[in-house]
């Protein structure tokens, strides 16, 4: 009598057993020996599957030659692999996403759960060692097989792949084929066919990097980090402002991964001592392509590479999608309608300044307007706009580009960043002579921006007469509409956090993150938090009289301008984000 403990617990309680790799001929002989199928029928089944290059296990079950349950029990006993009933399993979709749909369908296997560096895989045919090796290479994890019934596996596999595709609406699954991508540097696209597609695209390193880039796009990431260390290597992506580990390839592949990224970005692969910057264009389909800005930097244990994902569709969202309050949007539109003046957008790196600027440029981008931009580098390609990449090595600085623009009959000028006095003075002169100028500065809020310009050496009267609007901004994670849950907060705490007594008495409802398959820890996407400060006559007088940022902030408050904290609390009261998230991006 055969004795076997069948595991019916959820996948999270899997305990692997010892794996005994036996020759592929062992399982058919064992099935015949146990009387589950006679020898002639088995020989015929083996002949058919060998000719058709299909799985013997699937053939036996699909044709009713051997019951799926009996076959699974025999395979489990013979190979020493745990057996599980899939009816009692809740599949972890994050584990499934670690393996490509193509590989899952090809080998008819299903990831169940990831525990540390182990990935548990449901298999019906333990003799298919090639499938486990491929998954081990792709995920760089230790793969542990779990035997399951073949018929149940096929049904659950199809259902799970559909769930994974539905949970990633940002990019349809059939929009691309990661093994046949065109990648280039943004100027001349590379045609892999010209370089011998079979030799290049089949290389494991090439496919791994392509897969990482596509996974990052599918998950809505803004950056990809390739990071070498002494004894490990990790790939992380930034999703909604938070870094998450995506893969951990063997550290021995560090130099090959770095070389592949530099080849794609057309950088010098022989130069490993200094940082380099490049660009990659990835064409996903005939109608869609994604640009990547690449930066490499030599570290203690190799070159770290960071890819910034630049999706031109972000500039097409429209101002209504950015999160401006009605009054803030009206001030921005009013400043854009002016024929001259300066609009400054401030905030830390990654706060969405570029998207805000390009949204304004997209509104101004009409046939009768000449728009020129100087950037380092140009992050979003906008047809109809004359974009220039500054290159200090050859003398093409922001200041030099601005001087050139003023001889090109411009209507609108955008400067990527005001970094020095020379650039600031030329931009202000342009704003004073009939041009609309847009630019960015790195300051904490809008009032500090005016003080920063004075500290750089710009004359106060020039600031007061040229700057028309300052926008300070942050990005906060947006709560998932599917799973966000109301939370109770005492009134005293609400008042301490900055809510007004009127808001508290009105009975506002705050929400917190919960987490579901459609989001990341309860959040999905981001929303802008803004301080929109128009430079009124009163603020201009403060600047002329030598006032500081505190004086400007007090006057702005009197004029009804919300600071970043107030704007953030309004988003909390509207149920768009959580109080915890606002506390992490604004100062109480």
C-alpha positions as MATLAB code, in Angstrom:
seq = 'XXXXXXXXXXXXXXXXXXXXXXXXXXXXXXXXXXXXXXXXXXXXXXXXXXXXXXXXXXXXXXXXXXXXXXXXXXXXXXXXXXXXXXXXXXXXXXXXXXXXXXXXXXXXXXXXXXXXXXXXXXXXXXXXXXXXXXXXXXXXXXXXXXXXXXXXXXXXXXXXXXXXXXXXXXXXXXXXXXXXXXXXXXXXXXXXXXXXXXXXXXXXXXXXXXXXXXXXXXXXXXXXXXXXXXXXXXXXXXXXXXXXXXXXXXXXXXXXXXXXXXXXXXXXXXXXXXXXXXXXXXXXXXXXXXXXXXXXXXXXXXXXXXXXXXXXXXXXXXXXXXXXXXXXXXXXXXXXXXXXXXXXXXXXXXXXXXXXXXXXXXXXXXXXXXXXXXXXXXXXXXXXXXXXXXXXXXXXXXXXXXXXXXXXXXXXXXXXXXXXXXXXXXXXXXXXXXXXXXXXXXXXXXXXXXXXXXXXXXXXXXXXXXXXXXXXXXXXXXXXXXXXXXXXXXXXXXXXXXXXXXXXXXXXXXXXXXXXXXXXXXXXXXXXXXXXXXXXXXXXXXXXXXXXXXXXXXXXXXXXXXXXXXXXXXXXXXXXXXXXXXXXXXXX';
ca = [
       0.000    0.000    0.000;
       1.376    3.395   -1.027;
       1.521    6.024    1.699;
       1.799    9.711    0.777;
       1.006   12.930    2.566;
      -0.813   15.201    0.118;
      -0.329   18.896    0.881;
      -3.634   20.757    0.858;
      -2.449   23.895    2.670;
      -2.264   27.261    0.862;
       0.830   27.915   -1.210;
       2.242   30.172    1.490;
       2.843   27.082    3.673;
       4.864   25.112    1.142;
       7.770   23.140    2.589;
      10.016   21.738   -0.134;
      11.069   18.129   -0.102;
      14.271   16.640   -1.453;
      14.433   16.563   -5.235;
      15.726   13.311   -6.692;
      16.502   13.734  -10.397;
      15.842   10.445  -12.178;
      16.329    9.590  -15.824;
      13.387   10.537  -18.039;
      12.639    6.861  -18.812;
      11.958    6.161  -15.154;
       8.437    7.567  -14.962;
       6.955    5.581  -17.914;
       8.442    2.356  -16.520;
       7.052    3.127  -13.081;
       3.545    3.738  -14.484;
       3.660    0.388  -16.295;
       5.090   -1.366  -13.235;
       2.241   -0.031  -11.040;
      -0.336   -1.289  -13.523;
      -1.631    2.162  -14.495;
      -0.993    1.465  -18.196;
       0.135   -1.580  -20.187;
       3.480   -1.632  -21.936;
       2.217   -1.448  -25.519;
      -0.007    1.545  -24.814;
       2.885    3.301  -23.101;
       5.215    2.600  -26.013;
       2.654    4.052  -28.436;
       2.190    7.135  -26.246;
       5.937    7.658  -26.104;
       6.195    7.363  -29.887;
       3.451    9.948  -30.454;
       4.832   12.484  -27.986;
       8.354   12.033  -29.290;
       7.232   12.709  -32.876;
       5.045   15.685  -31.895;
       7.544   16.969  -29.323;
       4.837   17.224  -26.651;
       4.696   16.321  -22.966;
       4.119   12.646  -22.209;
       2.287   13.503  -18.978;
      -0.099   15.870  -20.735;
      -0.737   13.293  -23.471;
      -1.533   10.528  -20.967;
      -3.960   12.712  -19.013;
      -5.607   14.437  -21.997;
      -6.337   11.093  -23.679;
      -7.606    9.447  -20.505;
      -4.838    6.848  -20.471;
      -3.797    7.566  -16.871;
      -5.836    9.486  -14.240;
      -4.212   12.831  -13.484;
      -4.268   12.224   -9.725;
      -2.663    8.786   -9.929;
       0.019   10.078  -12.289;
       0.822   13.010   -9.952;
       1.076   10.677   -6.921;
       3.420    8.346   -8.803;
       5.640   11.217   -9.967;
       5.772   12.706   -6.467;
       6.779    9.413   -4.867;
       9.323    8.586   -7.530;
      11.120   11.938   -7.594;
      10.730   12.833   -3.922;
       8.939   16.077   -4.760;
       6.034   17.405   -2.617;
       2.522   16.955   -4.014;
      -0.112   19.664   -3.803;
      -3.788   19.943   -4.619;
      -4.261   23.119   -6.723;
      -7.865   23.454   -5.533;
      -6.446   24.531   -2.165;
      -3.918   27.015   -3.571;
      -4.093   30.801   -3.790;
      -1.549   31.818   -6.416;
       0.625   34.878   -5.693;
       0.366   37.058   -8.816;
       3.626   38.817   -7.958;
       5.370   35.438   -8.190;
       3.741   34.755  -11.569;
       4.948   38.127  -12.914;
       8.545   37.059  -12.322;
       8.299   34.657  -15.274;
       7.267   35.664  -18.794;
       3.893   34.489  -20.100;
       5.678   32.974  -23.084;
       7.818   30.766  -20.854;
       4.851   29.688  -18.723;
       2.800   28.672  -21.760;
       5.764   26.987  -23.436;
       6.562   24.697  -20.491;
       3.070   24.561  -18.889;
       4.313   25.440  -15.409;
       2.992   27.947  -12.871;
       4.832   29.911  -10.142;
       2.922   29.614   -6.859;
       4.774   31.775   -4.340;
       8.161   33.398   -3.749;
       9.764   32.953   -0.357;
      13.068   34.793    0.018;
      15.326   33.547   -2.751;
      13.120   30.522   -3.488;
      10.418   30.365   -6.143;
       7.990   27.443   -5.862;
       6.809   26.186   -9.254;
       3.819   23.928   -9.921;
       4.731   21.231  -12.459;
       2.912   18.175  -13.711;
       5.962   16.659  -15.405;
       9.034   16.657  -13.109;
      11.142   15.153  -15.891;
      11.095   18.477  -17.764;
      14.278   19.777  -16.151;
      14.861   22.239  -18.995;
      11.845   24.317  -17.933;
      13.159   24.674  -14.387;
      16.593   25.670  -15.666;
      15.114   28.381  -17.922;
      13.022   29.812  -15.100;
      16.022   29.703  -12.781;
      18.055   31.716  -15.278;
      15.340   34.244  -16.018;
      14.451   34.934  -12.391;
      17.905   34.272  -10.873;
      16.040   32.517   -8.018;
      16.322   29.024   -6.587;
      13.493   27.073   -8.197;
      11.645   24.441   -6.122;
       9.201   22.197   -8.071;
       5.838   21.109   -6.635;
       3.998   18.227   -8.334;
       0.351   18.911   -9.246;
      -2.333   17.274  -11.351;
      -1.946   18.093  -15.040;
      -5.593   18.894  -15.821;
      -5.930   21.269  -12.868;
      -2.638   22.919  -13.783;
      -3.760   23.740  -17.321;
      -7.010   25.333  -16.139;
      -5.343   27.395  -13.417;
      -2.496   28.446  -15.709;
      -4.847   29.988  -18.288;
      -6.899   31.707  -15.586;
      -3.844   33.118  -13.830;
      -2.256   34.542  -16.986;
      -5.531   36.356  -17.716;
      -5.546   37.785  -14.178;
      -1.973   39.011  -14.498;
      -2.694   40.715  -17.835;
      -5.838   42.336  -16.443;
      -3.919   43.653  -13.434;
      -1.463   45.534  -15.704;
      -3.619   47.853  -17.846;
      -0.809   50.300  -18.619;
       0.393   48.216  -21.562;
      -1.501   45.523  -23.396;
       0.214   42.161  -23.432;
       0.162   41.953  -27.222;
       1.673   45.409  -27.755;
       5.165   44.038  -27.812;
       7.396   41.033  -28.149;
      10.409   41.471  -25.885;
      12.526   39.149  -27.982;
      12.060   41.263  -31.137;
      12.433   44.855  -29.978;
      14.062   47.735  -31.777;
      16.343   49.724  -29.493;
      18.424   52.756  -30.395;
      19.837   55.974  -29.043;
      16.896   58.224  -29.867;
      18.380   59.563  -33.105;
      18.999   56.568  -35.342;
      17.053   53.507  -34.316;
      18.949   50.261  -34.358;
      17.581   47.522  -36.582;
      18.496   44.211  -34.946;
      17.944   42.430  -38.250;
      20.861   44.312  -39.718;
      23.100   43.044  -36.951;
      22.015   39.442  -37.245;
      18.851   39.019  -35.186;
      19.356   35.321  -34.482;
      22.796   35.869  -32.985;
      21.979   39.018  -31.029;
      18.405   38.651  -29.853;
      18.897   35.098  -28.603;
      21.685   36.170  -26.230;
      20.526   35.682  -22.618;
      21.906   39.046  -21.449;
      20.073   40.877  -24.239;
      16.797   39.165  -23.426;
      17.245   39.789  -19.698;
      17.827   43.545  -20.118;
      14.907   43.834  -22.547;
      12.680   41.970  -20.107;
      13.680   44.251  -17.224;
      12.932   47.358  -19.287;
       9.539   46.047  -20.352;
       8.603   44.940  -16.852;
       9.447   48.429  -15.632;
       7.195   49.970  -18.283;
       4.337   47.572  -17.501;
       4.522   48.398  -13.788;
       4.535   52.156  -14.386;
       8.096   52.709  -13.140;
       9.935   56.002  -13.578;
      13.504   54.694  -13.122;
      15.491   51.450  -13.330;
      18.607   50.944  -11.179;
      21.259   48.346  -12.085;
      23.433   48.092   -8.972;
      26.625   46.011   -8.532;
      27.955   45.122   -5.067;
      30.826   42.968   -3.816;
      28.883   39.721   -3.504;
      25.528   40.524   -5.073;
      23.820   42.388   -7.876;
      20.329   43.792   -7.834;
      17.920   45.509  -10.208;
      15.430   47.920   -8.669;
      12.628   49.984  -10.175;
      11.036   53.143   -8.791;
       7.254   52.831   -8.822;
       5.191   55.756   -7.499;
       8.337   57.199   -5.969;
       9.351   54.035   -4.065;
      12.220   51.742   -5.051;
      11.372   48.030   -5.277;
      13.651   45.118   -6.103;
      12.801   43.538   -9.439;
      15.568   40.966   -9.935;
      18.869   39.785   -8.506;
      21.009   38.347  -11.309;
      24.319   36.643  -10.451;
      27.048   39.123   -9.561;
      29.273   37.451  -12.174;
      27.088   39.065  -14.874;
      27.825   42.600  -13.645;
      30.237   43.593  -16.420;
      28.143   41.950  -19.149;
      24.998   43.791  -18.021;
      26.890   47.072  -17.900;
      28.356   46.478  -21.361;
      24.943   45.635  -22.832;
      23.353   48.800  -21.429;
      26.230   50.925  -22.748;
      25.948   49.337  -26.189;
      22.217   50.138  -26.292;
      22.907   53.747  -25.236;
      25.863   54.025  -27.657;
      28.374   54.769  -24.926;
      32.062   53.863  -24.786;
      32.098   50.314  -23.381;
      35.881   50.466  -22.857;
      35.652   53.523  -20.573;
      34.809   52.480  -17.023;
      36.552   55.225  -15.047;
      34.230   58.205  -15.618;
      30.436   58.693  -15.698;
      28.705   58.616  -19.075;
      25.280   59.715  -20.288;
      23.291   58.337  -23.199;
      19.859   57.618  -24.534;
      17.887   54.572  -25.699;
      14.751   54.471  -27.816;
      12.694   51.303  -27.461;
       9.997   50.789  -30.090;
       7.243   48.643  -28.595;
       4.972   48.694  -31.622;
       4.392   50.700  -34.791;
       2.485   53.338  -32.827;
       4.370   53.495  -29.547;
       7.961   53.981  -28.440;
       9.566   54.760  -25.101;
      12.756   56.762  -24.518;
      15.234   55.970  -21.759;
      17.810   58.439  -20.448;
      20.840   56.421  -19.335;
      23.463   57.414  -16.789;
      26.423   55.243  -15.773;
      28.673   55.875  -12.787;
      31.753   53.944  -11.620;
      31.273   52.563   -8.097;
      33.405   50.483   -5.771;
      32.339   47.155   -7.300;
      31.520   48.085  -10.898;
      29.461   50.500  -12.929;
      25.995   51.410  -11.703;
      23.528   52.277  -14.457;
      20.287   54.191  -14.006;
      17.642   54.464  -16.714;
      15.064   57.250  -16.502;
      11.928   56.216  -18.399;
      10.675   59.089  -20.551;
       7.150   58.534  -21.828;
       6.083   61.322  -24.175;
       2.430   60.498  -23.465;
       2.877   62.077  -20.009;
       2.930   65.514  -21.646;
      -0.362   64.753  -23.379;
      -2.305   64.145  -20.163;
      -3.612   67.699  -20.006;
      -3.538   70.112  -17.104;
      -6.709   68.656  -15.551;
      -4.941   65.331  -14.899;
      -2.042   66.844  -12.943;
      -3.964   67.600   -9.750;
      -4.188   71.406   -9.756;
      -7.008   72.877   -7.693;
      -9.382   75.079   -9.742;
      -7.910   78.348   -8.455;
      -4.348   77.094   -9.039;
      -5.168   75.977  -12.558;
      -6.693   79.378  -13.299;
      -3.505   81.162  -12.184;
      -1.335   78.876  -14.337;
      -3.529   79.380  -17.403;
      -3.543   83.140  -16.799;
       0.268   83.220  -16.743;
       0.449   81.096  -19.915;
      -1.888   83.535  -21.682;
       0.459   86.464  -21.025;
       2.689   87.484  -23.953;
       5.698   87.977  -21.692;
       6.980   87.231  -18.214;
       8.600   84.311  -16.440;
       7.023   81.154  -15.028;
       9.235   79.221  -12.608;
       8.560   75.639  -11.455;
      10.445   74.488   -8.357;
      10.831   71.281   -6.413;
      13.284   68.446   -5.793;
      14.382   65.929   -8.413;
      11.520   63.622   -9.370;
       8.749   65.994   -8.285;
       7.185   66.287  -11.741;
       8.589   69.668  -12.787;
       9.267   68.530  -16.358;
       5.727   67.246  -16.836;
       4.287   70.541  -15.538;
       6.470   72.541  -17.914;
       5.709   70.350  -20.910;
       1.999   70.463  -20.160;
       2.236   74.254  -20.401;
       4.300   74.025  -23.580;
       1.752   71.655  -25.077;
      -0.969   74.256  -24.449;
       1.165   76.961  -26.100;
       2.250   74.724  -28.996;
       0.149   76.106  -31.854;
       1.026   77.026  -35.421;
       1.407   80.739  -34.727;
       3.868   80.362  -31.845;
       7.629   79.820  -32.088;
       8.828   77.766  -29.113;
      12.472   76.950  -28.326;
      13.801   74.922  -25.399;
      17.270   74.374  -23.938;
      17.513   71.231  -21.794;
      20.089   68.921  -20.258;
      18.980   66.676  -21.867;
      15.615   66.986  -23.624;
      13.473   64.438  -21.785;
      10.271   64.484  -23.820;
      10.103   64.830  -27.583;
       7.400   67.371  -28.446;
       6.704   67.847  -32.190;
       6.445   71.503  -33.134;
       8.948   72.613  -30.487;
      12.594   73.427  -31.284;
      14.505   71.473  -28.653;
      18.234   71.867  -27.972;
      20.428   69.652  -25.790;
      23.025   71.775  -24.011;
      26.610   70.534  -24.235;
      29.019   72.470  -21.993;
      31.989   70.489  -23.387;
      31.654   72.329  -26.726;
      30.498   75.643  -25.237;
      26.766   75.107  -25.734;
      25.630   76.161  -22.254;
      22.184   77.289  -21.171;
      23.336   80.905  -21.498;
      24.742   80.325  -24.997;
      21.544   78.601  -26.098;
      19.443   81.467  -24.723;
      21.498   84.055  -26.622;
      20.973   82.052  -29.795;
      17.229   81.755  -29.176;
      16.877   85.533  -28.882;
      18.179   85.815  -32.466;
      15.665   83.206  -33.691;
      12.480   85.297  -33.350;
      11.055   83.331  -30.389;
       7.681   83.727  -28.725;
       8.194   81.178  -25.932;
      11.497   80.040  -24.410;
      11.939   77.156  -22.004;
      15.182   76.791  -20.031;
      15.646   73.387  -18.408;
      17.177   74.842  -15.250;
      18.539   78.195  -14.060;
      21.867   77.219  -12.510;
      23.930   80.401  -12.520;
      23.715   84.179  -12.603;
      24.506   84.445  -16.324;
      21.603   82.175  -17.300;
      19.265   83.901  -14.853;
      20.081   87.400  -16.175;
      19.591   86.429  -19.822;
      16.290   84.652  -19.020;
      15.012   87.668  -17.090;
      16.003   90.043  -19.872;
      14.126   87.833  -22.321;
      11.072   87.948  -20.065;
      11.313   91.743  -19.955;
      11.565   92.143  -23.728;
       8.361   90.515  -24.903;
       9.035   86.782  -24.465;
       7.340   84.203  -22.289;
      10.033   82.262  -20.401;
       9.535   78.985  -18.527;
      12.195   77.412  -16.334;
      12.930   75.458  -13.145;
      14.840   76.017   -9.916;
      15.680   73.709   -7.018;
      14.085   75.302   -3.936;
      11.784   74.029   -1.196;
       8.805   76.312   -1.847;
       7.669   79.277   -3.927;
       8.719   82.162   -1.600;
      12.248   80.735   -1.299;
      12.536   80.838   -5.089;
      12.486   84.643   -5.110;
      15.105   84.758   -2.335;
      17.215   82.235   -4.263;
      17.291   84.496   -7.332;
      18.447   87.412   -5.162;
      21.155   85.220   -3.609;
      22.363   84.347   -7.110;
      22.931   88.067   -7.737;
      19.828   89.029   -9.752;
      18.720   92.605   -9.063;
      15.510   92.794   -6.983;
      13.822   95.208   -9.418;
      14.502   92.781  -12.289;
      12.813   89.950  -10.375;
       9.827   92.089   -9.399;
       9.206   93.190  -12.992;
       9.791   89.902  -14.795;
       8.638   86.919  -12.688;
       4.887   86.461  -13.084;
       4.227   83.053  -11.467;
       6.030   80.497   -9.298;
       4.825   76.909   -8.917;
       6.293   74.745   -6.154;
       5.299   71.095   -6.329;
       5.641   67.611   -4.916;
       4.285   64.224   -5.969;
       2.303   62.101   -3.505;
       1.197   58.524   -4.038;
      -2.467   58.236   -4.949;
      -4.635   55.820   -2.963;
      -5.976   52.837   -4.876;
      -9.681   53.372   -5.534;
     -10.306   49.643   -5.326;
      -9.030   48.949   -1.826;
      -8.669   52.238    0.071;
     -10.392   52.054    3.453;
     -11.811   54.807    5.703;
      -9.950   55.372    8.962;
     -10.968   57.107   12.172;
      -8.756   59.944   13.411;
      -9.542   61.938   16.594;
     -10.480   65.579   16.040;
      -7.562   66.732   18.185;
      -5.107   64.955   15.891;
      -6.748   66.428   12.784;
      -6.341   69.937   14.214;
      -2.711   69.232   15.097;
      -2.030   68.021   11.544;
      -3.256   71.331   10.117;
      -6.905   70.801    9.183;
      -9.060   73.849    9.847;
     -11.784   73.756   12.533;
     -14.359   74.137    9.742;
     -13.023   71.045    7.978;
     -12.999   69.030   11.199;
     -16.522   70.061   12.183;
     -17.837   69.202    8.717;
     -16.948   65.565    9.396;
     -14.254   64.845    6.802;
     -13.454   61.194    6.067;
      -9.836   60.153    5.841;
      -8.707   57.056    3.962;
      -5.721   54.787    4.345;
      -3.963   52.173    2.164;
      -4.888   48.503    2.341;
      -3.379   46.686   -0.652;
      -4.837   44.517   -3.407;
      -3.674   42.798   -6.639;
      -4.346   46.012   -8.586;
      -1.997   48.302   -6.661;
       1.318   48.640   -4.811;
       0.777   48.499   -1.044;
      -2.494   50.380   -1.336;
      -1.292   53.056   -3.760;
      -1.580   53.340   -7.529;
      -0.201   56.312   -9.439;
       0.680   59.732   -8.088;
      -1.013   63.103   -7.744;
       0.583   66.550   -7.707;
       0.676   68.814   -4.640;
       1.094   72.467   -5.638;
       1.787   75.933   -4.290;
       0.937   78.429   -7.031;
       2.210   81.913   -6.176;
       1.426   84.826   -8.524;
       3.852   87.722   -8.115;
       1.408   90.501   -7.232;
       2.231   94.167   -6.739;
       2.402   93.663   -2.964;
       4.919   90.828   -3.292;
       6.872   92.890   -5.820;
       7.173   95.721   -3.291;
       8.486   93.277   -0.650;
      11.161   92.112   -3.097;
      12.113   95.707   -3.982;
      12.384   96.589   -0.280;
      14.743   93.690    0.394;
      12.228   91.391    2.109;
      13.059   87.758    2.732;
      11.206   84.492    2.048;
       9.328   84.704    5.367;
       7.931   88.150    4.475;
       6.892   86.878    1.040;
       5.231   83.792    2.556;
       3.259   85.940    5.028;
       1.991   88.170    2.229;
       1.109   85.145    0.081;
      -0.904   83.714    2.965;
      -2.801   87.014    3.301;
      -3.626   86.840   -0.420;
      -5.095   83.363   -0.008;
      -2.230   81.378   -1.584;
      -2.099   77.822   -0.242;
       1.255   76.466    0.831;
       2.264   72.875   -0.019;
       0.988   71.559    3.320;
      -2.471   73.082    2.859;
      -2.704   71.765   -0.701;
      -1.683   68.311    0.520;
      -4.304   68.277    3.284;
      -6.939   69.183    0.686;
      -5.948   66.060   -1.273;
      -6.286   64.029    1.945;
      -9.740   65.477    2.634;
     -10.769   64.621   -0.930;
      -9.741   60.988   -0.386;
      -7.018   61.095   -3.073;
      -4.109   60.259   -0.780;
      -3.382   59.408    2.841;
      -2.301   61.639    5.705;
       0.767   59.447    6.157;
       1.811   60.087    2.554;
       1.346   63.869    2.855;
       3.424   63.867    6.032;
       6.235   62.211    4.089;
       6.311   64.796    1.275;
       5.415   68.055    3.072;
       6.433   69.779    6.296;
       3.901   70.236    9.059;
];
